[in-house]
C-alpha cells in the first residue's frame, strides 16, 4: 500500500496515529538526551522549561496534524462535488443550447400557425361568400326562427354578416343571425366579429348619411329662406310701385278736376252771355259736375287702396 493509498483509504488515520506516536517518542528521546548530556545542561534554559517548550511544540504539531487530517478527510467529498459541479455546468450549457433550439422551433411553429390561420380564415371567407351568394333569390315555403315565429312564402333577397334580408307573404324583414337557428348560423358561417364590424360600418354610414342629409336640409332651408326673402322684397317693391302708380293717378285725377272746374266756370260764363243776348244755350255745367264727382270718387278709392297697400309693407 502506497502512502497516497494510506492517506485516501479507510486505514489512513491509523497510520497517521502511528506516525504521531513516533514523533512523540522521538521528542521524548531528544529531551532525554538533553537532560543527561552535560553539554546541554550548562545553558540558561532549565530542563523543565525545555520540556515545556517541546511539549508545546509537539501539541501544536498534533493540532496541525489533526486539522490537516480533517481537511484530508473532506477531500473525497470535495472532489465529488467538483465533479458534480463540472457535470452541472456541462448539463447547464446543454440545456441552454436545447432552450435556444426550442425557442427557435417555437418561433418557427408560431409563424407556421399564423400562416395556417390566415389560410383557414381566407378559406372560410371564400366559403362564406359562396354560400351567401348562392342563397340570394332562394325560395322557401316556410322559415321558422328561434322564438317560433314562422314566415311563409319566403324569398331570400340577401345574406350579410348581420343576417338575412327576406321578402315574405306579409312584407319585408331583416332577420339577424341571433334570431336564426343554429343550423342556419352554421350553414351561413355566422361570425360575431364580422357582425360587429358590419354593424359599426352600417352605423358609420348612417351617421354620414344623416349628416349629409342634415347639411342638405340646412342648405335647402337657406335656399328657401333666401328665395322667400327675395320674393318678399319683390312683393314689397311691387306694392310700392302700385302705391306710386295710384298716387300718380290721384295727382292726374286732381288735375282733371281742376280742369273740369275751370270748364264749369267757362260754361257758366257762356250760358250767362247767351242769356244776356237773348239766345238759347244749353249749359254743360251739370254734366261737368258729374265728371268731377266721378273723379273724386275715383280719388277716394285710390286713397283707400294706398292705405291698404301701405299696411302690407
Coordinates of C-alpha atoms in Angstrom, one line a residue:
X1 CA 0.0 0.0 0.0
X2 CA 1.5 3.4 -1.1
X3 CA 1.5 6.5 1.1
X4 CA -1.2 8.1 -1.1
X5 CA -3.4 5.0 -0.7
X6 CA -3.0 5.1 3.0
X7 CA -3.9 8.8 3.0
X8 CA -7.1 8.1 1.0
X9 CA -8.1 4.7 2.4
X10 CA -10.1 4.0 5.5
X11 CA -6.9 2.8 7.3
X12 CA -5.2 6.2 6.7
X13 CA -6.0 7.8 10.1
X14 CA -4.4 4.7 11.8
X15 CA -1.1 5.1 10.1
X16 CA -1.1 8.8 10.9
X17 CA -1.7 8.0 14.5
X18 CA 1.3 5.7 14.4
X19 CA 3.4 8.5 12.9
X20 CA 2.3 10.8 15.6
X21 CA 3.4 8.3 18.3
X22 CA 6.8 8.0 16.7
X23 CA 7.1 11.8 16.6
X24 CA 6.3 11.8 20.4
X25 CA 8.8 9.1 21.2
X26 CA 11.5 10.9 19.2
X27 CA 10.7 14.1 21.0
X28 CA 11.0 12.5 24.4
X29 CA 14.2 10.8 23.4
X30 CA 15.7 14.1 22.4
X31 CA 14.6 15.6 25.7
X32 CA 16.3 12.6 27.5
X33 CA 19.5 13.3 25.6
X34 CA 19.3 17.0 26.5
X35 CA 18.5 16.2 30.1
X36 CA 21.5 13.8 30.6
X37 CA 24.0 15.4 28.3
X38 CA 26.3 17.6 30.2
X39 CA 26.9 19.8 27.2
X40 CA 23.2 20.8 27.2
X41 CA 22.9 21.3 31.0
X42 CA 25.0 24.4 31.2
X43 CA 22.6 26.8 29.3
X44 CA 20.3 29.4 30.7
X45 CA 17.1 27.4 30.0
X46 CA 16.3 24.7 32.5
X47 CA 15.3 21.2 31.6
X48 CA 11.7 21.9 32.8
X49 CA 11.5 24.9 30.5
X50 CA 12.9 23.0 27.6
X51 CA 10.4 20.1 28.3
X52 CA 7.5 22.6 28.4
X53 CA 8.6 24.2 25.1
X54 CA 9.0 20.9 23.4
X55 CA 5.6 19.8 24.8
X56 CA 4.0 23.0 23.4
X57 CA 5.6 22.4 20.0
X58 CA 4.5 18.8 20.0
X59 CA 1.0 19.9 20.9
X60 CA 1.0 22.4 18.0
X61 CA 2.2 19.8 15.6
X62 CA -0.5 17.4 16.8
X63 CA -3.2 20.1 16.3
X64 CA -1.8 20.8 12.8
X65 CA -1.9 17.1 12.0
X66 CA -5.5 16.8 13.3
X67 CA -6.5 19.9 11.2
X68 CA -4.9 18.6 8.1
X69 CA -6.3 15.1 8.7
X70 CA -9.8 16.7 8.8
X71 CA -9.1 18.6 5.6
X72 CA -7.8 15.4 4.0
X73 CA -11.0 13.5 5.1
X74 CA -13.0 16.2 3.3
X75 CA -11.0 15.9 0.1
X76 CA -13.0 12.9 -1.4
X77 CA -16.3 14.8 -0.9
X78 CA -14.9 18.0 -2.4
X79 CA -13.6 16.0 -5.3
X80 CA -17.0 14.5 -5.9
X81 CA -18.6 18.0 -5.5
X82 CA -16.2 19.4 -8.1
X83 CA -17.0 16.5 -10.4
X84 CA -20.8 17.2 -9.9
X85 CA -20.2 20.9 -10.5
X86 CA -18.5 20.2 -13.8
X87 CA -21.3 17.9 -14.8
X88 CA -23.8 20.6 -13.8
X89 CA -22.0 23.2 -15.9
X90 CA -22.0 20.8 -18.9
X91 CA -25.6 20.0 -18.4
X92 CA -26.5 23.7 -18.0
X93 CA -24.7 24.5 -21.3
X94 CA -26.6 21.7 -22.9
X95 CA -29.9 22.9 -21.5
X96 CA -29.1 26.4 -22.8
X97 CA -28.5 25.1 -26.2
X98 CA -31.7 23.0 -26.1
X99 CA -33.6 26.0 -24.8
X100 CA -32.3 28.1 -27.7
X101 CA -33.2 25.4 -30.2
X102 CA -36.7 25.0 -28.7
X103 CA -37.2 28.8 -28.8
X104 CA -36.3 28.8 -32.5
X105 CA -38.6 25.9 -33.0
X106 CA -41.4 27.7 -31.2
X107 CA -40.9 30.9 -33.3
X108 CA -40.9 28.8 -36.5
X109 CA -44.1 27.0 -35.4
X110 CA -45.7 30.3 -34.4
X111 CA -45.1 31.7 -37.9
X112 CA -46.4 28.5 -39.4
X113 CA -49.5 28.6 -37.2
X114 CA -50.1 32.2 -38.2
X115 CA -49.9 31.4 -41.9
X116 CA -52.3 28.4 -41.4
X117 CA -54.8 30.6 -39.5
X118 CA -54.6 33.1 -42.4
X119 CA -55.2 30.4 -44.9
X120 CA -58.0 28.9 -42.9
X121 CA -59.6 32.3 -42.4
X122 CA -59.3 33.0 -46.2
X123 CA -60.9 29.6 -46.9
X124 CA -63.8 30.3 -44.5
X125 CA -64.3 33.8 -46.1
X126 CA -64.4 32.2 -49.5
X127 CA -66.9 29.6 -48.5
X128 CA -69.0 32.1 -46.6
X129 CA -69.2 34.3 -49.7
X130 CA -70.1 31.3 -51.8
X131 CA -73.0 30.0 -49.7
X132 CA -74.3 33.5 -49.0
X133 CA -74.2 34.5 -52.7
X134 CA -75.8 31.2 -53.6
X135 CA -78.7 31.8 -51.2
X136 CA -79.7 35.1 -52.9
X137 CA -83.0 34.5 -54.7
X138 CA -83.7 31.2 -52.9
X139 CA -87.4 30.5 -52.2
X140 CA -88.6 28.8 -49.0
X141 CA -92.2 27.7 -48.2
X142 CA -91.6 28.2 -44.5
X143 CA -88.9 29.8 -42.4
X144 CA -89.1 29.3 -38.6
X145 CA -86.9 31.3 -36.3
X146 CA -85.8 30.7 -32.7
X147 CA -88.8 32.3 -31.0
X148 CA -91.2 30.1 -33.0
X149 CA -92.3 32.8 -35.5
X150 CA -92.9 31.3 -38.9
X151 CA -92.6 33.3 -42.1
X152 CA -94.4 31.9 -45.2
X153 CA -93.6 32.2 -48.9
X154 CA -90.1 33.4 -48.1
X155 CA -87.7 34.8 -50.8
X156 CA -84.1 35.4 -49.6
X157 CA -83.1 38.7 -51.0
X158 CA -79.6 39.0 -49.4
X159 CA -77.4 37.4 -46.8
X160 CA -74.9 39.6 -45.0
X161 CA -72.7 39.5 -41.9
X162 CA -75.6 40.8 -39.9
X163 CA -78.3 38.4 -41.0
X164 CA -80.7 37.6 -43.9
X165 CA -83.0 40.0 -45.7
X166 CA -86.2 38.3 -46.8
X167 CA -89.5 39.1 -48.5
X168 CA -92.4 37.0 -47.2
X169 CA -96.1 36.8 -47.5
X170 CA -96.7 39.8 -45.3
X171 CA -93.9 42.1 -46.3
X172 CA -90.1 42.5 -45.9
X173 CA -87.9 41.7 -42.9
X174 CA -84.3 41.6 -41.9
X175 CA -83.6 38.7 -39.6
X176 CA -80.4 39.0 -37.5
X177 CA -78.4 35.8 -37.2
X178 CA -79.1 35.7 -33.5
X179 CA -82.8 35.0 -34.3
X180 CA -81.9 32.2 -36.7
X181 CA -81.4 28.5 -35.8
X182 CA -78.0 27.0 -35.1
X183 CA -78.2 25.1 -38.3
X184 CA -78.7 28.3 -40.4
X185 CA -76.0 30.1 -38.4
X186 CA -73.6 27.3 -39.1
X187 CA -74.5 27.0 -42.8
X188 CA -74.1 30.7 -43.5
X189 CA -70.9 30.8 -41.3
X190 CA -72.2 33.4 -38.8
X191 CA -69.2 35.2 -37.2
X192 CA -69.7 37.6 -34.2
X193 CA -66.6 39.7 -35.0
X194 CA -67.7 40.2 -38.6
X195 CA -71.2 41.1 -37.4
X196 CA -69.9 43.7 -35.0
X197 CA -67.7 45.2 -37.8
X198 CA -70.6 45.3 -40.2
X199 CA -72.8 46.9 -37.6
X200 CA -70.1 49.5 -36.9
X201 CA -69.7 50.2 -40.6
X202 CA -73.5 50.4 -41.0
X203 CA -73.8 52.9 -38.1
X204 CA -70.9 55.0 -39.5
X205 CA -72.6 55.1 -42.9
X206 CA -75.9 56.0 -41.3
X207 CA -74.2 58.9 -39.4
X208 CA -72.6 60.1 -42.6
X209 CA -75.9 59.9 -44.5
X210 CA -77.7 61.7 -41.7
X211 CA -75.0 64.3 -41.5
X212 CA -75.2 64.8 -45.3
X213 CA -79.0 64.9 -45.2
X214 CA -78.8 67.5 -42.4
X215 CA -76.4 69.6 -44.4
X216 CA -78.6 69.2 -47.5
X217 CA -81.7 70.2 -45.4
X218 CA -79.8 73.2 -44.0
X219 CA -78.8 74.2 -47.5
X220 CA -82.3 73.7 -48.8
X221 CA -83.7 75.7 -45.8
X222 CA -81.2 78.5 -46.5
X223 CA -82.1 78.5 -50.2
X224 CA -85.8 78.5 -49.4
X225 CA -85.3 81.4 -46.9
X226 CA -83.3 83.3 -49.5
X227 CA -86.0 82.7 -52.1
X228 CA -88.7 83.8 -49.7
X229 CA -86.7 86.9 -48.8
X230 CA -86.3 87.7 -52.5
X231 CA -90.0 87.1 -53.1
X232 CA -90.9 89.3 -50.1
X233 CA -88.6 92.0 -51.5
X234 CA -90.2 91.7 -54.9
X235 CA -93.6 91.8 -53.3
X236 CA -92.8 94.9 -51.4
X237 CA -91.3 96.6 -54.4
X238 CA -94.4 95.7 -56.4
X239 CA -96.6 97.1 -53.7
X240 CA -94.5 100.3 -53.6
X241 CA -94.8 100.6 -57.3
X242 CA -98.6 100.2 -57.0
X243 CA -98.7 102.9 -54.4
X244 CA -96.6 105.2 -56.6
X245 CA -98.8 104.4 -59.6
X246 CA -102.0 105.1 -57.6
X247 CA -100.6 108.3 -56.2
X248 CA -99.8 109.4 -59.7
X249 CA -103.4 108.5 -60.7
X250 CA -104.6 110.6 -57.8
X251 CA -102.5 113.5 -59.0
X252 CA -103.8 113.1 -62.5
X253 CA -107.4 112.9 -61.3
X254 CA -107.0 116.1 -59.2
X255 CA -105.6 117.9 -62.2
X256 CA -108.6 116.7 -64.2
X257 CA -110.9 118.0 -61.5
X258 CA -109.2 121.4 -61.7
X259 CA -109.6 121.4 -65.5
X260 CA -113.3 120.4 -65.1
X261 CA -113.9 123.2 -62.5
X262 CA -112.4 125.7 -65.0
X263 CA -114.7 124.3 -67.7
X264 CA -117.7 124.9 -65.4
X265 CA -116.6 128.5 -65.0
X266 CA -116.3 128.9 -68.7
X267 CA -119.6 127.1 -69.3
X268 CA -121.4 129.2 -66.8
X269 CA -119.9 132.4 -68.4
X270 CA -121.0 131.3 -71.9
X271 CA -124.5 130.5 -70.6
X272 CA -124.8 133.9 -69.0
X273 CA -123.6 135.7 -72.1
X274 CA -126.1 133.8 -74.2
X275 CA -129.0 134.6 -71.9
X276 CA -128.0 138.3 -71.9
X277 CA -128.0 138.2 -75.7
X278 CA -131.4 136.5 -75.8
X279 CA -130.1 133.4 -77.3
X280 CA -130.9 129.8 -76.4
X281 CA -128.0 128.0 -74.8
X282 CA -127.7 124.5 -73.1
X283 CA -125.4 124.6 -70.0
X284 CA -122.8 121.9 -69.7
X285 CA -122.2 122.6 -66.1
X286 CA -124.3 119.7 -64.7
X287 CA -122.5 117.2 -67.0
X288 CA -119.1 118.5 -66.0
X289 CA -120.0 118.4 -62.3
X290 CA -121.0 114.7 -62.8
X291 CA -117.5 114.1 -64.1
X292 CA -116.0 115.9 -61.1
X293 CA -117.9 113.7 -58.7
X294 CA -116.7 110.6 -60.6
X295 CA -113.1 111.8 -60.4
X296 CA -113.5 112.5 -56.6
X297 CA -114.9 109.0 -56.0
X298 CA -112.0 107.6 -58.0
X299 CA -109.6 109.5 -55.9
X300 CA -111.2 108.2 -52.7
X301 CA -110.9 104.7 -54.0
X302 CA -107.3 105.2 -54.9
X303 CA -106.5 106.6 -51.4
X304 CA -108.2 103.6 -49.7
X305 CA -106.1 101.3 -51.9
X306 CA -103.0 103.2 -51.0
X307 CA -103.7 102.8 -47.3
X308 CA -104.3 99.1 -47.8
X309 CA -101.1 98.7 -49.7
X310 CA -99.1 100.6 -47.2
X311 CA -100.3 98.2 -44.4
X312 CA -98.7 95.4 -46.4
X313 CA -95.2 96.9 -46.5

